[in-house]
mmCIF file with all atom_site columns, C-alpha atoms in Angstrom:
data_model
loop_
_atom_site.group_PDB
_atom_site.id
_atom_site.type_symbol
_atom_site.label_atom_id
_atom_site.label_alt_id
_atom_site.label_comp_id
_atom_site.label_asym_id
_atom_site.label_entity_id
_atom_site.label_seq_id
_atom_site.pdbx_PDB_ins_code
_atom_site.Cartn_x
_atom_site.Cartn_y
_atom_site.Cartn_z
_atom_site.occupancy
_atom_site.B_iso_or_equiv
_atom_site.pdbx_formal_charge
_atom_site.auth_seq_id
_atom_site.auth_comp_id
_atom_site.auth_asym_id
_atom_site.auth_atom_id
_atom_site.pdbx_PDB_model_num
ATOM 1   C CA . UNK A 1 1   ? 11.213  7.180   -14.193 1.00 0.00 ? 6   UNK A CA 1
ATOM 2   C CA . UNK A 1 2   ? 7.503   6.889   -13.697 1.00 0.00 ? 7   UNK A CA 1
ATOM 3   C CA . UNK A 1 3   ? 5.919   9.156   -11.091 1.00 0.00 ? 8   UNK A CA 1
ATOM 4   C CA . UNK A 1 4   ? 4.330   7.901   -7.913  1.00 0.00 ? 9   UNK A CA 1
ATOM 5   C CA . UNK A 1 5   ? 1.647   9.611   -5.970  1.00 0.00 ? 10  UNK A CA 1
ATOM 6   C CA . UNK A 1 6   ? 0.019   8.716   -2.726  1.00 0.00 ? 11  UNK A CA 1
ATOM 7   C CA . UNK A 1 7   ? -3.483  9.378   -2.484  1.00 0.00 ? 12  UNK A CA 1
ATOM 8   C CA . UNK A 1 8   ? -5.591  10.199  0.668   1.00 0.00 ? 13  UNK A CA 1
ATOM 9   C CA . UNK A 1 9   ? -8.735  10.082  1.914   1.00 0.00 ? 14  UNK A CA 1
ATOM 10  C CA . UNK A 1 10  ? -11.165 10.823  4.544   1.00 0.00 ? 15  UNK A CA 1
ATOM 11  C CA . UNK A 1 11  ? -13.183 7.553   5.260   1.00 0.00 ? 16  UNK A CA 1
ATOM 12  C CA . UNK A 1 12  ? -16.058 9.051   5.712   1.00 0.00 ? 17  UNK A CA 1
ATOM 13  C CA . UNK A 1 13  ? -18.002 12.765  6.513   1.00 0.00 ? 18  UNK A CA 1
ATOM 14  C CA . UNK A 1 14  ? -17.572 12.072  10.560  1.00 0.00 ? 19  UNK A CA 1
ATOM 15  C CA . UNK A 1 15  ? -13.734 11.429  9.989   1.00 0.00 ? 20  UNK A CA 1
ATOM 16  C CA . UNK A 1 16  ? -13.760 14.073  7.632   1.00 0.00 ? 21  UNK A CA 1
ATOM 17  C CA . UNK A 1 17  ? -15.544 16.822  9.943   1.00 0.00 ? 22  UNK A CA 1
ATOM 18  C CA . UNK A 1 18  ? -14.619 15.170  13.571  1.00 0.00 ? 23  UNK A CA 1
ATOM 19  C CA . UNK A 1 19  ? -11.296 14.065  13.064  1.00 0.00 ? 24  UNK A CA 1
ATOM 20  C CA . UNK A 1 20  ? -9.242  14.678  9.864   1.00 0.00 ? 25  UNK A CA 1
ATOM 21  C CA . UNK A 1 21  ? -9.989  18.705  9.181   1.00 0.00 ? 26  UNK A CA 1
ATOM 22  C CA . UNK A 1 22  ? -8.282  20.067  12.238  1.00 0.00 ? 27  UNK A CA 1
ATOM 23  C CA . UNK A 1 23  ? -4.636  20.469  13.249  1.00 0.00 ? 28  UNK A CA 1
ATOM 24  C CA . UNK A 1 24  ? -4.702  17.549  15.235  1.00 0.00 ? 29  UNK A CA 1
ATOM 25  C CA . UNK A 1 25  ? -5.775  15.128  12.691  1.00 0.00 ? 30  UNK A CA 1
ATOM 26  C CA . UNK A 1 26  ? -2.540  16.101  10.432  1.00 0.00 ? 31  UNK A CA 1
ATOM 27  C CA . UNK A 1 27  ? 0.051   16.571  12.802  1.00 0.00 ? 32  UNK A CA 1
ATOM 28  C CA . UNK A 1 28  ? -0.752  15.374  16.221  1.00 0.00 ? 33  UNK A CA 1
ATOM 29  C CA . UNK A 1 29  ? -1.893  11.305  15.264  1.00 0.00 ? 34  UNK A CA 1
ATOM 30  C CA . UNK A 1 30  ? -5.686  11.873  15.461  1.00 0.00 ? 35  UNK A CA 1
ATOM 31  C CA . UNK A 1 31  ? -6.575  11.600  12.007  1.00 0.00 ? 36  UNK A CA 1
ATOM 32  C CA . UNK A 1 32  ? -8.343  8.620   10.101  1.00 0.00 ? 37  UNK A CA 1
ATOM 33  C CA . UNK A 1 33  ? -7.434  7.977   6.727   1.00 0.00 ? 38  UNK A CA 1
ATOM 34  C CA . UNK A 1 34  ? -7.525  5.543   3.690   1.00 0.00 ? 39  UNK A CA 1
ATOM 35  C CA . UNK A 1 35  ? -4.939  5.735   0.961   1.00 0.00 ? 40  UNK A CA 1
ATOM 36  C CA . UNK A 1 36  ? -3.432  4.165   -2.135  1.00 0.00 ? 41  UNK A CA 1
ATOM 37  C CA . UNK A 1 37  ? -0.423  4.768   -4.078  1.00 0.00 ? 42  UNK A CA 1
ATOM 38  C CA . UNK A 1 38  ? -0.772  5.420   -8.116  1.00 0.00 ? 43  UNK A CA 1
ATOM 39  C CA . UNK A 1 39  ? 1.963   4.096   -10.129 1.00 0.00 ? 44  UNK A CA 1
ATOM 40  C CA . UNK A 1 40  ? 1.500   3.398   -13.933 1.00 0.00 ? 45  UNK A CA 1
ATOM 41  C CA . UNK A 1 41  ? -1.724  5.781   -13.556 1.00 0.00 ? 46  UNK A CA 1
ATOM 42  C CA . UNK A 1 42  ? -3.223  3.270   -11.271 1.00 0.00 ? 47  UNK A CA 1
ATOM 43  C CA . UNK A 1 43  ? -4.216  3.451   -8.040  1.00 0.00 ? 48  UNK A CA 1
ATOM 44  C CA . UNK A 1 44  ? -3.649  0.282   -5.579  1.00 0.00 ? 49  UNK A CA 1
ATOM 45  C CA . UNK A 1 45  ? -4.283  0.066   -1.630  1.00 0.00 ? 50  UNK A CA 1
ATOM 46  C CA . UNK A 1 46  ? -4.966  -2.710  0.557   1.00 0.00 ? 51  UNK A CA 1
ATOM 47  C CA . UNK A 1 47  ? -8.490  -3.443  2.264   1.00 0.00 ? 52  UNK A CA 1
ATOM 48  C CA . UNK A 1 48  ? -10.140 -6.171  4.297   1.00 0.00 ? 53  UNK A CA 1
ATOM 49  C CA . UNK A 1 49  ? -12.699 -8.049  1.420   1.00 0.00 ? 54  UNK A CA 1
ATOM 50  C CA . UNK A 1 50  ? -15.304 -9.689  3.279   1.00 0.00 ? 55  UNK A CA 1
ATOM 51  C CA . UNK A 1 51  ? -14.981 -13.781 3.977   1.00 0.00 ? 56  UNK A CA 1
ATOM 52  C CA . UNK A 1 52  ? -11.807 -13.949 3.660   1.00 0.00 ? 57  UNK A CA 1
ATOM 53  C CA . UNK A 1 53  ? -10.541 -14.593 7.486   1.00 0.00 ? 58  UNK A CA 1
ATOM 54  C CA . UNK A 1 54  ? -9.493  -18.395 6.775   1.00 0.00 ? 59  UNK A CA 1
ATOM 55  C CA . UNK A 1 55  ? -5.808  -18.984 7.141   1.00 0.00 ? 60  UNK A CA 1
ATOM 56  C CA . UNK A 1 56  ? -5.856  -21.162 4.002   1.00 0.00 ? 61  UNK A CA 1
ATOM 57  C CA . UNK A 1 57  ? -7.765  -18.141 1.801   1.00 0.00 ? 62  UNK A CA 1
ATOM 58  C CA . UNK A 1 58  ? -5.353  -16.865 -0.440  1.00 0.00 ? 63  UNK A CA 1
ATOM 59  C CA . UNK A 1 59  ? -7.828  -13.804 -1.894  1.00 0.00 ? 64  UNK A CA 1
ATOM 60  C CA . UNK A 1 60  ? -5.502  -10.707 -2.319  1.00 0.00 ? 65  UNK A CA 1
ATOM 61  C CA . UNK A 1 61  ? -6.243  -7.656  -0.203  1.00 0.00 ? 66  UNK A CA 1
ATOM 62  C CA . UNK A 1 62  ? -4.497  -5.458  -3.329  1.00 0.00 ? 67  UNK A CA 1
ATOM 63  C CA . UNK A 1 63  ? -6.957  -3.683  -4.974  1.00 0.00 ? 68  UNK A CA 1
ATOM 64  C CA . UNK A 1 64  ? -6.781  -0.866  -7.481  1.00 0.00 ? 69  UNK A CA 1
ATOM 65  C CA . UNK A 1 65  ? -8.882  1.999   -9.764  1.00 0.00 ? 70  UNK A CA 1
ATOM 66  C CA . UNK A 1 66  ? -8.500  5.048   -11.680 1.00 0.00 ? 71  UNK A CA 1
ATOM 67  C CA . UNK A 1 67  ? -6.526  7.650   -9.336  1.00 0.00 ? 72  UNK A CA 1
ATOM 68  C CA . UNK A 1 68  ? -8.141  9.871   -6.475  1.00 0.00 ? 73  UNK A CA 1
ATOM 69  C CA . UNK A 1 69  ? -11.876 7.731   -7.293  1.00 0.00 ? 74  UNK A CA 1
ATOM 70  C CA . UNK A 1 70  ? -12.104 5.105   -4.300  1.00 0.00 ? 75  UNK A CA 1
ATOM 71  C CA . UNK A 1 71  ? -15.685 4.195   -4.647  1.00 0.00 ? 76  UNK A CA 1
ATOM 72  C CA . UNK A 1 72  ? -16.293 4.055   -0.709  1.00 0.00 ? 77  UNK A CA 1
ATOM 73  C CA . UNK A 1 73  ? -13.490 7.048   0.786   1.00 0.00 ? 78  UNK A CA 1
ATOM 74  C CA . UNK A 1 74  ? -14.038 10.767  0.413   1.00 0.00 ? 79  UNK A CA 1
ATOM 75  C CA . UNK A 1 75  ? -10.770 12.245  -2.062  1.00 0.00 ? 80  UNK A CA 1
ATOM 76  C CA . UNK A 1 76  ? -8.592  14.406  0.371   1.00 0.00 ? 81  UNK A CA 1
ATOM 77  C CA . UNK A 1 77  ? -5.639  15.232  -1.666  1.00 0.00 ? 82  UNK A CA 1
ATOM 78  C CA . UNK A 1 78  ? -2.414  13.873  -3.861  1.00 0.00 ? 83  UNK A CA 1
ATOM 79  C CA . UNK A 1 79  ? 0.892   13.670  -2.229  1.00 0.00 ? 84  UNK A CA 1
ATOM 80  C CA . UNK A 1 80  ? 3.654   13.438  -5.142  1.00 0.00 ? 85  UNK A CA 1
ATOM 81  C CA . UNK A 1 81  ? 6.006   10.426  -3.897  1.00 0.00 ? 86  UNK A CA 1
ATOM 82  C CA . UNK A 1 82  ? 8.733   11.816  -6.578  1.00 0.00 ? 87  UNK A CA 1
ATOM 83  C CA . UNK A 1 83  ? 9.540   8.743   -9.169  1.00 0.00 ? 88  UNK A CA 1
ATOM 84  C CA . UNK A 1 84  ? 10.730  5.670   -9.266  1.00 0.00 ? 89  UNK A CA 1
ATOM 85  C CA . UNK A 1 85  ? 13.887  4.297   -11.161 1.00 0.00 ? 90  UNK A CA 1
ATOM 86  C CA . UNK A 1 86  ? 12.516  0.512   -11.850 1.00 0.00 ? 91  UNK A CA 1
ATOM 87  C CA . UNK A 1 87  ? 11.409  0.214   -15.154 1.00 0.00 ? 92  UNK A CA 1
ATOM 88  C CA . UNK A 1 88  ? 8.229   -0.966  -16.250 1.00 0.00 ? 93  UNK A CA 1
ATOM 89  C CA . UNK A 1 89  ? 9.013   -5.003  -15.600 1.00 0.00 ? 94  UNK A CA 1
ATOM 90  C CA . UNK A 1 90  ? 10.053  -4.645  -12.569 1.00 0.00 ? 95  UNK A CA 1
ATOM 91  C CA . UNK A 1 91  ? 7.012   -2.613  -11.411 1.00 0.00 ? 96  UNK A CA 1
ATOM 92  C CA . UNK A 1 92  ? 4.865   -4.815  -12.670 1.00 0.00 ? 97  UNK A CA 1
ATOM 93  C CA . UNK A 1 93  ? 6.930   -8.059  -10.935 1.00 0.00 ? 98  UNK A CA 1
ATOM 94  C CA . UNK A 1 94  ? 6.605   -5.909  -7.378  1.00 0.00 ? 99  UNK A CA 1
ATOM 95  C CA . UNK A 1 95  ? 3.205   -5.420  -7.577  1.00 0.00 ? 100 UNK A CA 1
ATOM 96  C CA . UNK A 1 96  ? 2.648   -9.370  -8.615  1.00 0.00 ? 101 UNK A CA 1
ATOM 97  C CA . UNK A 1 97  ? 4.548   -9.943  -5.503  1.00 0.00 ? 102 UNK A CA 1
ATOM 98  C CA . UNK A 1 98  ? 2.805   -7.534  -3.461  1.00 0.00 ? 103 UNK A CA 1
ATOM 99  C CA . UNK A 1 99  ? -0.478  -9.140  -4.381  1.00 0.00 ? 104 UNK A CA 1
ATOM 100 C CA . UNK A 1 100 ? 0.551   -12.547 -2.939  1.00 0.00 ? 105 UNK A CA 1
ATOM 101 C CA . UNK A 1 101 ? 2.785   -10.727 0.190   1.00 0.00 ? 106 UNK A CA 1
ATOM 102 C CA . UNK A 1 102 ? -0.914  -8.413  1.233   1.00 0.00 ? 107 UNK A CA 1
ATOM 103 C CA . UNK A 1 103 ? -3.660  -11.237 1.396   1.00 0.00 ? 108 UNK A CA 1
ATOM 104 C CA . UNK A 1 104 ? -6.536  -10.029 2.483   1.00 0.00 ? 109 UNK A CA 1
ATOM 105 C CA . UNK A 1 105 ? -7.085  -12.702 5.660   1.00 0.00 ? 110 UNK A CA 1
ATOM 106 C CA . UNK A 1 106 ? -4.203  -10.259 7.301   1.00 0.00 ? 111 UNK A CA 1
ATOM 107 C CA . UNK A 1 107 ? -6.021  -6.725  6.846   1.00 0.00 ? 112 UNK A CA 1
ATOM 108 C CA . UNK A 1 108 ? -6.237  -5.245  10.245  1.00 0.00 ? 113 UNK A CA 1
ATOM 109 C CA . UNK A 1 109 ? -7.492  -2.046  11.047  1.00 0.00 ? 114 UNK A CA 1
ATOM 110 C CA . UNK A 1 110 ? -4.909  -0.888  12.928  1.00 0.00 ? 115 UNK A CA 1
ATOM 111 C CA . UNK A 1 111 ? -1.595  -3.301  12.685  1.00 0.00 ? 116 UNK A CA 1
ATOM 112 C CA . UNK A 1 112 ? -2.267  -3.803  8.713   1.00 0.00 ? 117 UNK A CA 1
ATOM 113 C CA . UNK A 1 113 ? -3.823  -1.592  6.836   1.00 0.00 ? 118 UNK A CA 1
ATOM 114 C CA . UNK A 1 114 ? -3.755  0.486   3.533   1.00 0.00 ? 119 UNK A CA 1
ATOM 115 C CA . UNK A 1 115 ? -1.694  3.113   4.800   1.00 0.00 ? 120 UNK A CA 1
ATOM 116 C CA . UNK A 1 116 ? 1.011   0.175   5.945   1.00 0.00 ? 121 UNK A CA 1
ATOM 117 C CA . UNK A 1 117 ? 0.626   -1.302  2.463   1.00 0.00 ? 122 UNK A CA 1
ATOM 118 C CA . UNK A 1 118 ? 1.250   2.214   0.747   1.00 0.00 ? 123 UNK A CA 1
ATOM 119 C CA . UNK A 1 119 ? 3.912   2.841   3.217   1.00 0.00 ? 124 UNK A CA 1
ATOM 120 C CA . UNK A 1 120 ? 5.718   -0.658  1.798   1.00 0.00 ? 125 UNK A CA 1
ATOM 121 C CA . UNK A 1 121 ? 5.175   -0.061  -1.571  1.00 0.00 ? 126 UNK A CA 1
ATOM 122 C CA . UNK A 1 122 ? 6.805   3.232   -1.715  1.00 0.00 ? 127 UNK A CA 1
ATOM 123 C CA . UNK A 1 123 ? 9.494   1.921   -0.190  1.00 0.00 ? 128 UNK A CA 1
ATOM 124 C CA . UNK A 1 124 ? 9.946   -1.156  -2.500  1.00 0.00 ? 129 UNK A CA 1
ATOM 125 C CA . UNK A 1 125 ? 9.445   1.551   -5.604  1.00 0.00 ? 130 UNK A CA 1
ATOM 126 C CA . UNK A 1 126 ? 12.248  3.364   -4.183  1.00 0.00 ? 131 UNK A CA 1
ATOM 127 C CA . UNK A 1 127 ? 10.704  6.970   -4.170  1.00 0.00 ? 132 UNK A CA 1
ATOM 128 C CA . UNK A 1 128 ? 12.765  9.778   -3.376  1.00 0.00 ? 133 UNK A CA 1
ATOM 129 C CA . UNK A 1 129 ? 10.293  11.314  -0.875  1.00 0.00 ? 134 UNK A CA 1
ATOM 130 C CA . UNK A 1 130 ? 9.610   9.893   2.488   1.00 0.00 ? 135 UNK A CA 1
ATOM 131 C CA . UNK A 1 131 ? 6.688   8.461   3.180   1.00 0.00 ? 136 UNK A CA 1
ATOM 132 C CA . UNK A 1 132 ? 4.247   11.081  5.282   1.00 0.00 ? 137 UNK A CA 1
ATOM 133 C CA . UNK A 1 133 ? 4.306   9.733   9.158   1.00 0.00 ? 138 UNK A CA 1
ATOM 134 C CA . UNK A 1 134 ? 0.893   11.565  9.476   1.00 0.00 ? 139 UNK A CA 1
ATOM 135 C CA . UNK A 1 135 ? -1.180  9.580   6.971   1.00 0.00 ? 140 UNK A CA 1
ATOM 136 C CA . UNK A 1 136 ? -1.180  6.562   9.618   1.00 0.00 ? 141 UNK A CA 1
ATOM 137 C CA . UNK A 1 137 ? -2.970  8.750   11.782  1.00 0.00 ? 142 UNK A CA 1
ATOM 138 C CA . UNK A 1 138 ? -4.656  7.487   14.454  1.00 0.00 ? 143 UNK A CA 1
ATOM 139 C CA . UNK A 1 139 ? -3.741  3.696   14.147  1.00 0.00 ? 144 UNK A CA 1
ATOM 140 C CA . UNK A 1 140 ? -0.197  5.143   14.488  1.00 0.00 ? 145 UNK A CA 1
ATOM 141 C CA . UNK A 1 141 ? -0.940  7.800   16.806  1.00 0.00 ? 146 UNK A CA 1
ATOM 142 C CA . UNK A 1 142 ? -2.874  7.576   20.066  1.00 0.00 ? 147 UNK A CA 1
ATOM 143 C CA . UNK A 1 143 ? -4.516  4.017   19.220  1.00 0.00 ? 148 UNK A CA 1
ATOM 144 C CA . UNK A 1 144 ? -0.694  2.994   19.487  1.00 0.00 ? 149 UNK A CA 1
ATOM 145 C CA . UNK A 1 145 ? -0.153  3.848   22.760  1.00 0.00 ? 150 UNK A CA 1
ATOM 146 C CA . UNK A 1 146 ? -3.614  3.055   24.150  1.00 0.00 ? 151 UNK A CA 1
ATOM 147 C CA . UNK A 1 147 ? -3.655  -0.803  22.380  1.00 0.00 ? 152 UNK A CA 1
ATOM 148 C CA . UNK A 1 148 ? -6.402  -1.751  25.198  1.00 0.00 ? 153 UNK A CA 1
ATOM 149 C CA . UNK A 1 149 ? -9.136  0.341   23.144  1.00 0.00 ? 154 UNK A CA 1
ATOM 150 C CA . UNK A 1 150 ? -9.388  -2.220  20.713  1.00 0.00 ? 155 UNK A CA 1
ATOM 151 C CA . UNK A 1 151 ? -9.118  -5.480  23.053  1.00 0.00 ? 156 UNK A CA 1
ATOM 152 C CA . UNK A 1 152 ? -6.936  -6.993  19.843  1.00 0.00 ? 157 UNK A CA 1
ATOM 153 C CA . UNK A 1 153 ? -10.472 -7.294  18.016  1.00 0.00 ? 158 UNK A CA 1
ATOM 154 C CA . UNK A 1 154 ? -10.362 -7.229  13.930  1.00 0.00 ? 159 UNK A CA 1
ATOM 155 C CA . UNK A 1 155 ? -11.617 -3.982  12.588  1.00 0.00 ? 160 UNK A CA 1
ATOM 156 C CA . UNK A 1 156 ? -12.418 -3.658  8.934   1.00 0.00 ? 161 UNK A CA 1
ATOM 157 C CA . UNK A 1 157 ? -12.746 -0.207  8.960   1.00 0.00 ? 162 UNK A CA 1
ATOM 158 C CA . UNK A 1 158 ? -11.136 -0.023  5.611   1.00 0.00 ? 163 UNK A CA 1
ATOM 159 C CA . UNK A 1 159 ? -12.567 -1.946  3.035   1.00 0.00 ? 164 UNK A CA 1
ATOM 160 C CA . UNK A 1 160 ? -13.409 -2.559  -0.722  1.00 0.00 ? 165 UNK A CA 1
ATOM 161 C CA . UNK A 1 161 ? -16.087 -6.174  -0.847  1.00 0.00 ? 166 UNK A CA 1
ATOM 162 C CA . UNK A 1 162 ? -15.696 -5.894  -4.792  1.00 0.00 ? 167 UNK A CA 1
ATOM 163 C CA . UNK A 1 163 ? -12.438 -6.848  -5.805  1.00 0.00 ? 168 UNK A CA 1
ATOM 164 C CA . UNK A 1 164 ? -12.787 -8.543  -9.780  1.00 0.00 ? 169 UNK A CA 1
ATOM 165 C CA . UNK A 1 165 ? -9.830  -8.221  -10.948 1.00 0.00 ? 170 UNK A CA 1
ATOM 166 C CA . UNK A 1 166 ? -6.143  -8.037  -9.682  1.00 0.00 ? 171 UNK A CA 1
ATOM 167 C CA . UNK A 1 167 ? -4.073  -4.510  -10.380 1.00 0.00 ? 172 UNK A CA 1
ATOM 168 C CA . UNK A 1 168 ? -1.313  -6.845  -12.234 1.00 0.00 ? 173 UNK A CA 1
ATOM 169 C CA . UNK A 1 169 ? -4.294  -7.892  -14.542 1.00 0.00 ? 174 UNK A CA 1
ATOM 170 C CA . UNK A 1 170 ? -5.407  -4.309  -14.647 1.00 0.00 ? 175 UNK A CA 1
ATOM 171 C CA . UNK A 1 171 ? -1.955  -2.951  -15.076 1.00 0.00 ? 176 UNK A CA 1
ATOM 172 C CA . UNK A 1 172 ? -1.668  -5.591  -18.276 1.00 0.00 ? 177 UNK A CA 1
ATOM 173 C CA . UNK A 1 173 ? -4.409  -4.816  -19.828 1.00 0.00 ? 178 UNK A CA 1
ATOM 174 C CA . UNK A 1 174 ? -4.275  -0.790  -20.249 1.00 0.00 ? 179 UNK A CA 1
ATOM 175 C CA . UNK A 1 175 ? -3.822  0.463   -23.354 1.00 0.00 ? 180 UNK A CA 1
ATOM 176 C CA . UNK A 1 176 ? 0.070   1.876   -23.954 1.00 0.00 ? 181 UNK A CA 1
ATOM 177 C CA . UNK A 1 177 ? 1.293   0.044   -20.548 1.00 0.00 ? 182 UNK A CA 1
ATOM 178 C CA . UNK A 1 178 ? 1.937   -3.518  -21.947 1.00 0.00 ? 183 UNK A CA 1
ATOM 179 C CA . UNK A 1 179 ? 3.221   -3.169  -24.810 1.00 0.00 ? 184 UNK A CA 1
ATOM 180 C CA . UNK A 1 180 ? 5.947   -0.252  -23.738 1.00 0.00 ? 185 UNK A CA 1
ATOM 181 C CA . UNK A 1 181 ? 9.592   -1.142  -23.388 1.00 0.00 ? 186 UNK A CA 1
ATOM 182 C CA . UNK A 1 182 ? 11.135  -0.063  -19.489 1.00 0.00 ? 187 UNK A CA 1
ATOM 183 C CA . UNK A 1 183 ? 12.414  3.511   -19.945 1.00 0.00 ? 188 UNK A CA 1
ATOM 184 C CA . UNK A 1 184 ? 15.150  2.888   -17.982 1.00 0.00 ? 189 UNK A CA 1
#
């Protein structure tokens, strides 16, 4: 199978040095975190892209790059995911879906976000290891028990404005990757 690894970040230096580098931030919910998951040595998350709140705008929140290089999040570290048994086809049908399922009018800080998108994906890939509870961090942890904090107001906190091309398109076009036969 191909391997899948899930990639985190810090968003910034403060969640970096206030939030995400102490126990609390990794096991008790405090922590703030982007991530993506690589498949097919590409890395895709989901992200808020601005103007793109209409309920008619169809503009994917799927985005993607070369692994553990998210132009706006500070690298953190790889968490291996373990591999998947769909062949090639069928990885790159799921990820045509997911592009359509994750648009980007839906991104929400803490209801919607890249580490709920990663979360799904793995799942749909059918990894052998769990998905880590602690990457959701804090819009899992205490934001989900305190949901006045926010007042149900949109947050972008996690976002990518530069999305050119789709991760199917990417996926297509890499040398090796379309032309290979499913290994399974």
């Amino acid at each position: 199978g191909f391997p899948v690894w899930l990639h985190v970040y810090d968003l910034g230096r403060a969640s970096k040095v206030l939030l995400n580098n102490c126990w609390l931030g990794r096991q008790g919910g405090w922590g703030a975190f982007h991530c993506g998951l690589e498949v097919l040595g590409i890395e895709f998350s989901f992200q808020a892209v601005a103007n793109c709140h209409r309920e008619n705008d169809t503009t994917s929140g799927v985005t993607w790059h070369l692994p553990r290089s998210h132009p706006r999040h500070i690298y953190r570290e790889a968490l291996w995911l373990g591999t998947t048994s769909l062949g090639m086809s069928e990885i790159l049908s799921l990820l045509e879906r997911l592009e359509k399922e994750w648009p980007a009018r839906n991104y929400h800080c803490l209801h919607n976000n890249c580490t709920d998108f990663a979360a799904k994906a793995a799942s749909s890939l059918q990894v052998s290891r769990p998905f880590p509870r602690w990457v959701h961090g804090v819009a899992k942890g205490l934001l989900a028990v305190v949901p006045s904090v926010t007042g149900g107001a949109q947050l972008p906190c996690c976002s990518s404005w530069d999305t050119l091309v789709t991760g199917v398109e990417f996926a297509k076009s890499r040398p090796g990757l379309s032309g290979r036969q499913d290994s399974l």
